[in-house]
PDB file of C-alpha atoms in Angstrom:
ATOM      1  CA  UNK B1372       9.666 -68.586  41.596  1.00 97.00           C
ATOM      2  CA  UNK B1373       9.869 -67.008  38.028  1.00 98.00           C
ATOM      3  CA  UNK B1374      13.443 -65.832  36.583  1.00 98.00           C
ATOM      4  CA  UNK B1375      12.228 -62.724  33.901  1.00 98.00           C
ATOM      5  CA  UNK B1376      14.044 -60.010  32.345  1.00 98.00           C
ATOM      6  CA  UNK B1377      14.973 -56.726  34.946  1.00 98.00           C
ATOM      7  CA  UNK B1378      12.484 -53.519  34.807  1.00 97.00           C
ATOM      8  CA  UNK B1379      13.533 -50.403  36.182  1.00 96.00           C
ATOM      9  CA  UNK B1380      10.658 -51.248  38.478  1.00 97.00           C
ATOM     10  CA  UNK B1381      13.166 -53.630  40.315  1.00 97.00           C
ATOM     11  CA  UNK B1382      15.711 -50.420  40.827  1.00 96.00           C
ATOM     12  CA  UNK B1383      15.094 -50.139  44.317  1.00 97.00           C
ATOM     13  CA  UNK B1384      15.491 -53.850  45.347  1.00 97.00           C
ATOM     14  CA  UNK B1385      18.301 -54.428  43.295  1.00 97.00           C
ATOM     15  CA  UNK B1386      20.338 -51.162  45.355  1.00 97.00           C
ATOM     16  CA  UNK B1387      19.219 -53.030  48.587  1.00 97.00           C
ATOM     17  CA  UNK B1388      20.904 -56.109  47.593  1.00 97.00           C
ATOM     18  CA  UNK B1389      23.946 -54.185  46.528  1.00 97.00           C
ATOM     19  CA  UNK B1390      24.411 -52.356  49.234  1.00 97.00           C
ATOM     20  CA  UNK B1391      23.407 -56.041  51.605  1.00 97.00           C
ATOM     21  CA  UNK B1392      26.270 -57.236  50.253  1.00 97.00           C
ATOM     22  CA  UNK B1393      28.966 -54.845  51.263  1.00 96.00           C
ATOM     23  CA  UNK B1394      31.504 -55.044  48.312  1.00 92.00           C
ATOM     24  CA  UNK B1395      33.183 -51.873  47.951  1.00 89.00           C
ATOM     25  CA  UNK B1396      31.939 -51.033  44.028  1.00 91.00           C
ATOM     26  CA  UNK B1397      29.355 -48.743  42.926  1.00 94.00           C
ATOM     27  CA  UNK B1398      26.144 -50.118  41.921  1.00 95.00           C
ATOM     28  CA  UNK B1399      26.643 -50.145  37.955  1.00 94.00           C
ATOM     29  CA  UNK B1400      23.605 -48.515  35.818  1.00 94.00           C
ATOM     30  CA  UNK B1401      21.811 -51.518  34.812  1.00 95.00           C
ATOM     31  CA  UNK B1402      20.562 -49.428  31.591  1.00 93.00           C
ATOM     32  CA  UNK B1403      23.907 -48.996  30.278  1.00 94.00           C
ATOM     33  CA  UNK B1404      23.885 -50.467  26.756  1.00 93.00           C
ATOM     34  CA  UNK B1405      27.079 -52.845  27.368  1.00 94.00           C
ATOM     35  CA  UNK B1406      24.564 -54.541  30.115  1.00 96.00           C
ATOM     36  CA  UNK B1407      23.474 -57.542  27.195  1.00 96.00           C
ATOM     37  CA  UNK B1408      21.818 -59.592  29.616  1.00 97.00           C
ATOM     38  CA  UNK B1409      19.819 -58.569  32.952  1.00 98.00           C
ATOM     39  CA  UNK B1410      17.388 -61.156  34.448  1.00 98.00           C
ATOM     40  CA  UNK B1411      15.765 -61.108  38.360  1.00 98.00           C
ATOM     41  CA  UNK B1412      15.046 -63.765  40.224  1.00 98.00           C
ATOM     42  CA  UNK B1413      11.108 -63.216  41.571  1.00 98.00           C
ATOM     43  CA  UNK B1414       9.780 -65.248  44.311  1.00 98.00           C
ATOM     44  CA  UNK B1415       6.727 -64.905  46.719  1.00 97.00           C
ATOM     45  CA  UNK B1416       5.890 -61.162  44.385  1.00 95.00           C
ATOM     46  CA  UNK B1417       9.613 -59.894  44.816  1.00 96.00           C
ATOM     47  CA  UNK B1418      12.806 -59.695  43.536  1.00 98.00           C
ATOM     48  CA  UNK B1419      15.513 -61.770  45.467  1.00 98.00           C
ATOM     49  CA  UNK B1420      18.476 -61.943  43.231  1.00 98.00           C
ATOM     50  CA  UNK B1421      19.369 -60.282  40.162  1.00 98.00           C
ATOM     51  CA  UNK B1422      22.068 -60.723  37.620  1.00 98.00           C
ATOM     52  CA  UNK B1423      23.917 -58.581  34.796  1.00 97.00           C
ATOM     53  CA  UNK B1424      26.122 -59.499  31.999  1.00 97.00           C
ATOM     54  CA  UNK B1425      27.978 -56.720  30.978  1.00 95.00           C
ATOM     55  CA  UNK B1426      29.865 -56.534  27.506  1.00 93.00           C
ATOM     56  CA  UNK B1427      33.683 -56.524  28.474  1.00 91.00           C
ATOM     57  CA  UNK B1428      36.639 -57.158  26.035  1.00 95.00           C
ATOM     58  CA  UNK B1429      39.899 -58.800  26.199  1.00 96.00           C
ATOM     59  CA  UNK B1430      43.110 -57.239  24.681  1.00 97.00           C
ATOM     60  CA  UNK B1431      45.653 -59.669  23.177  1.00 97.00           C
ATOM     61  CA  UNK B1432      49.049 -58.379  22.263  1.00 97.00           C
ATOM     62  CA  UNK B1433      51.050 -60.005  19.722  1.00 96.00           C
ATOM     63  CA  UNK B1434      54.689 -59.688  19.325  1.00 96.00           C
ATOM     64  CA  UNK B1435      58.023 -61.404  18.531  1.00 96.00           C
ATOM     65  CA  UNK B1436      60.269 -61.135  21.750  1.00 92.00           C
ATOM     66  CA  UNK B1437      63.392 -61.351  19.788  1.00 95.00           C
ATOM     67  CA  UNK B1438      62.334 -58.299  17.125  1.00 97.00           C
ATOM     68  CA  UNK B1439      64.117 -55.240  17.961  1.00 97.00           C
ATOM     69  CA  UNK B1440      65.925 -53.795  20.904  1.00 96.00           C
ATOM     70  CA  UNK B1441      63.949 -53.862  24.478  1.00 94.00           C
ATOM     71  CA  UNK B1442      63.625 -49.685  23.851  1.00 96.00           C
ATOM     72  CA  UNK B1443      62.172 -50.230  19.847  1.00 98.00           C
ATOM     73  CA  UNK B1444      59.780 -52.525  21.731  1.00 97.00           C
ATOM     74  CA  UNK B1445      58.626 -50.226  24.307  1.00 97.00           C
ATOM     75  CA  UNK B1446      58.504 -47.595  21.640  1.00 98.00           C
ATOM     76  CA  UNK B1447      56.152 -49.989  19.592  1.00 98.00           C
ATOM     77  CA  UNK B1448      53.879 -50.494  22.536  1.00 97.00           C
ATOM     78  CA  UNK B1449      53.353 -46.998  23.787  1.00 98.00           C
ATOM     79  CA  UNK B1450      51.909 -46.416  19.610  1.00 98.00           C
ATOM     80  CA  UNK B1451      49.745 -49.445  19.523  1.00 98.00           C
ATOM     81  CA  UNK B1452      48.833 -48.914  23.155  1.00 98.00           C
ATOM     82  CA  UNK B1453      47.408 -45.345  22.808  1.00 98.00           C
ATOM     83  CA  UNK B1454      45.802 -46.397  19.038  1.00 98.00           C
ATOM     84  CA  UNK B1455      44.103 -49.462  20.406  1.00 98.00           C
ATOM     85  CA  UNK B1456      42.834 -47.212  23.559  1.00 97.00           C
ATOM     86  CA  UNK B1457      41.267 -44.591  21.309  1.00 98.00           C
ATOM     87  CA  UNK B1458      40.017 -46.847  19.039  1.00 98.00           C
ATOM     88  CA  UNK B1459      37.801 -49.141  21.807  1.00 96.00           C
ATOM     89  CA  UNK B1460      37.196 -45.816  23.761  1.00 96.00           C
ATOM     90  CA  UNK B1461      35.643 -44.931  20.034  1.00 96.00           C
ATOM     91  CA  UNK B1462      33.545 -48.272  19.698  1.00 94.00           C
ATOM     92  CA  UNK B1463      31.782 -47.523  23.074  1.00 92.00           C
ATOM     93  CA  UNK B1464      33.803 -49.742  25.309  1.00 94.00           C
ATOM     94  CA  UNK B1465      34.597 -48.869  28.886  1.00 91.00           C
ATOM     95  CA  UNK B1466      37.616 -51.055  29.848  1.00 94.00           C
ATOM     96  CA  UNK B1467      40.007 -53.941  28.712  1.00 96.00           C
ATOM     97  CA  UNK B1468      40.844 -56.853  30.736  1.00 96.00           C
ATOM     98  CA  UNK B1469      44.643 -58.679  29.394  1.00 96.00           C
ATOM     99  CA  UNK B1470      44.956 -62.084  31.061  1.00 95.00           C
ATOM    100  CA  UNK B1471      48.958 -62.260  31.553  1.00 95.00           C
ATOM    101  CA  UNK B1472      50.653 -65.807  31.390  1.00 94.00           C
ATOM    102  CA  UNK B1473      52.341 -66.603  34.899  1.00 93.00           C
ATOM    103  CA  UNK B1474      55.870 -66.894  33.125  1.00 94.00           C
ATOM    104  CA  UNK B1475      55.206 -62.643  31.701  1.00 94.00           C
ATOM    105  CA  UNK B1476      53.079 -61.153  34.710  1.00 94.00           C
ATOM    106  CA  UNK B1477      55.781 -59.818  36.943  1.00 94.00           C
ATOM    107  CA  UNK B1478      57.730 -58.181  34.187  1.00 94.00           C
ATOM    108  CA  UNK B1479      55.211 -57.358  31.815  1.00 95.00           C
ATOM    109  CA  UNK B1480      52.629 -56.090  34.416  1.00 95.00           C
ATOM    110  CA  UNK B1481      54.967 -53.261  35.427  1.00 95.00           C
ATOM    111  CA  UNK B1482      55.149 -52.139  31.890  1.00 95.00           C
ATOM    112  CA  UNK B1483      51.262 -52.494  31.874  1.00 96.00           C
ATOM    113  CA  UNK B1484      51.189 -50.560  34.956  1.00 96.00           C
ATOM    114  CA  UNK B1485      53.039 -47.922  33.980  1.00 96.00           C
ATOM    115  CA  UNK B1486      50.270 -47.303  30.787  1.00 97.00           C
ATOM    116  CA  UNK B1487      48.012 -46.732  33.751  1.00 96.00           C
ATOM    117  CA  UNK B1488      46.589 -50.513  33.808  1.00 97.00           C
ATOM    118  CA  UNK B1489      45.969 -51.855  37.650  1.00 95.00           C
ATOM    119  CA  UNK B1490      46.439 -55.236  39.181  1.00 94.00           C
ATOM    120  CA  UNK B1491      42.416 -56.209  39.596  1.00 91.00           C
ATOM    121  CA  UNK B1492      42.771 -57.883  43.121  1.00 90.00           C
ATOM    122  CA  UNK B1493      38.747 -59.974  41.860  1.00 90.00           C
ATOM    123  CA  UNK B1494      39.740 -63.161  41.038  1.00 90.00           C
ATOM    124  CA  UNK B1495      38.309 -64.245  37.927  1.00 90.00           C
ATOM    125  CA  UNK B1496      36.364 -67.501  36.427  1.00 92.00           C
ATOM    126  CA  UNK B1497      35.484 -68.262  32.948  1.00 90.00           C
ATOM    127  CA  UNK B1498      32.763 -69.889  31.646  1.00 91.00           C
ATOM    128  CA  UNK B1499      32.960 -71.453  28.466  1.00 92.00           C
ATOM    129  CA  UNK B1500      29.321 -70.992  26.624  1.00 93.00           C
TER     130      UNK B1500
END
């Protein structure tokens, strides 16, 4: 068993054990640039597991609860919002995760939603490197 860096040589295996597993995403391009890390898994002259690490980023928004009237603050948003967007659409990203604290989701995540954010139903794990 060797673990060595993907080729496009490994397309075809790595669509079979996308589509083995049944998860209801598209196959990403592996040879998108914001894939930083792909590695395969070779054993007895074939791939059997392959990984990618794609670039993602994570918005933070920072803001005073108690500044301004609940309208100024939606107001505020909806600029920074749209100026943030175009500005990470600009640097080649292709999406944002924002990790809401419990106490903010339900109230905040309607606002989100209604900037055209969804509710990602994966659950998610970090690990710390």
């Amino acid at each position: 068993m060797i673990v060595r860096e993907y080729t496009d040589a490994d397309h075809d295996a790595v669509r079979a054990m996308h589509a083995a597993q049944g998860f209801a995403y598209e196959l990403p391009d592996p040879a998108h640039p914001l894939f930083l890390v792909r590695a395969v898994v070779e054993d007895e002259g074939r791939p059997r597991m392959a990984a990618l690490v794609r670039l993602t980023s994570e918005a933070y928004l920072l803001a005073d609860p108690r500044d301004g009237s609940p309208r100024q603050r939606w107001q505020w948003l909806l600029a920074l919002h749209e100026a943030v967007r175009q500005a990470a659409v600009a640097r080649g990203l292709d999406d944002v995760q924002a990790f809401l604290p419990p106490r903010v989701a339900r109230a905040f995540g309607r606002r989100l939603a209604r900037l055209g954010w969804r509710h990602d139903p994966w659950h998610c794990y970090t690990k710390r490197l």
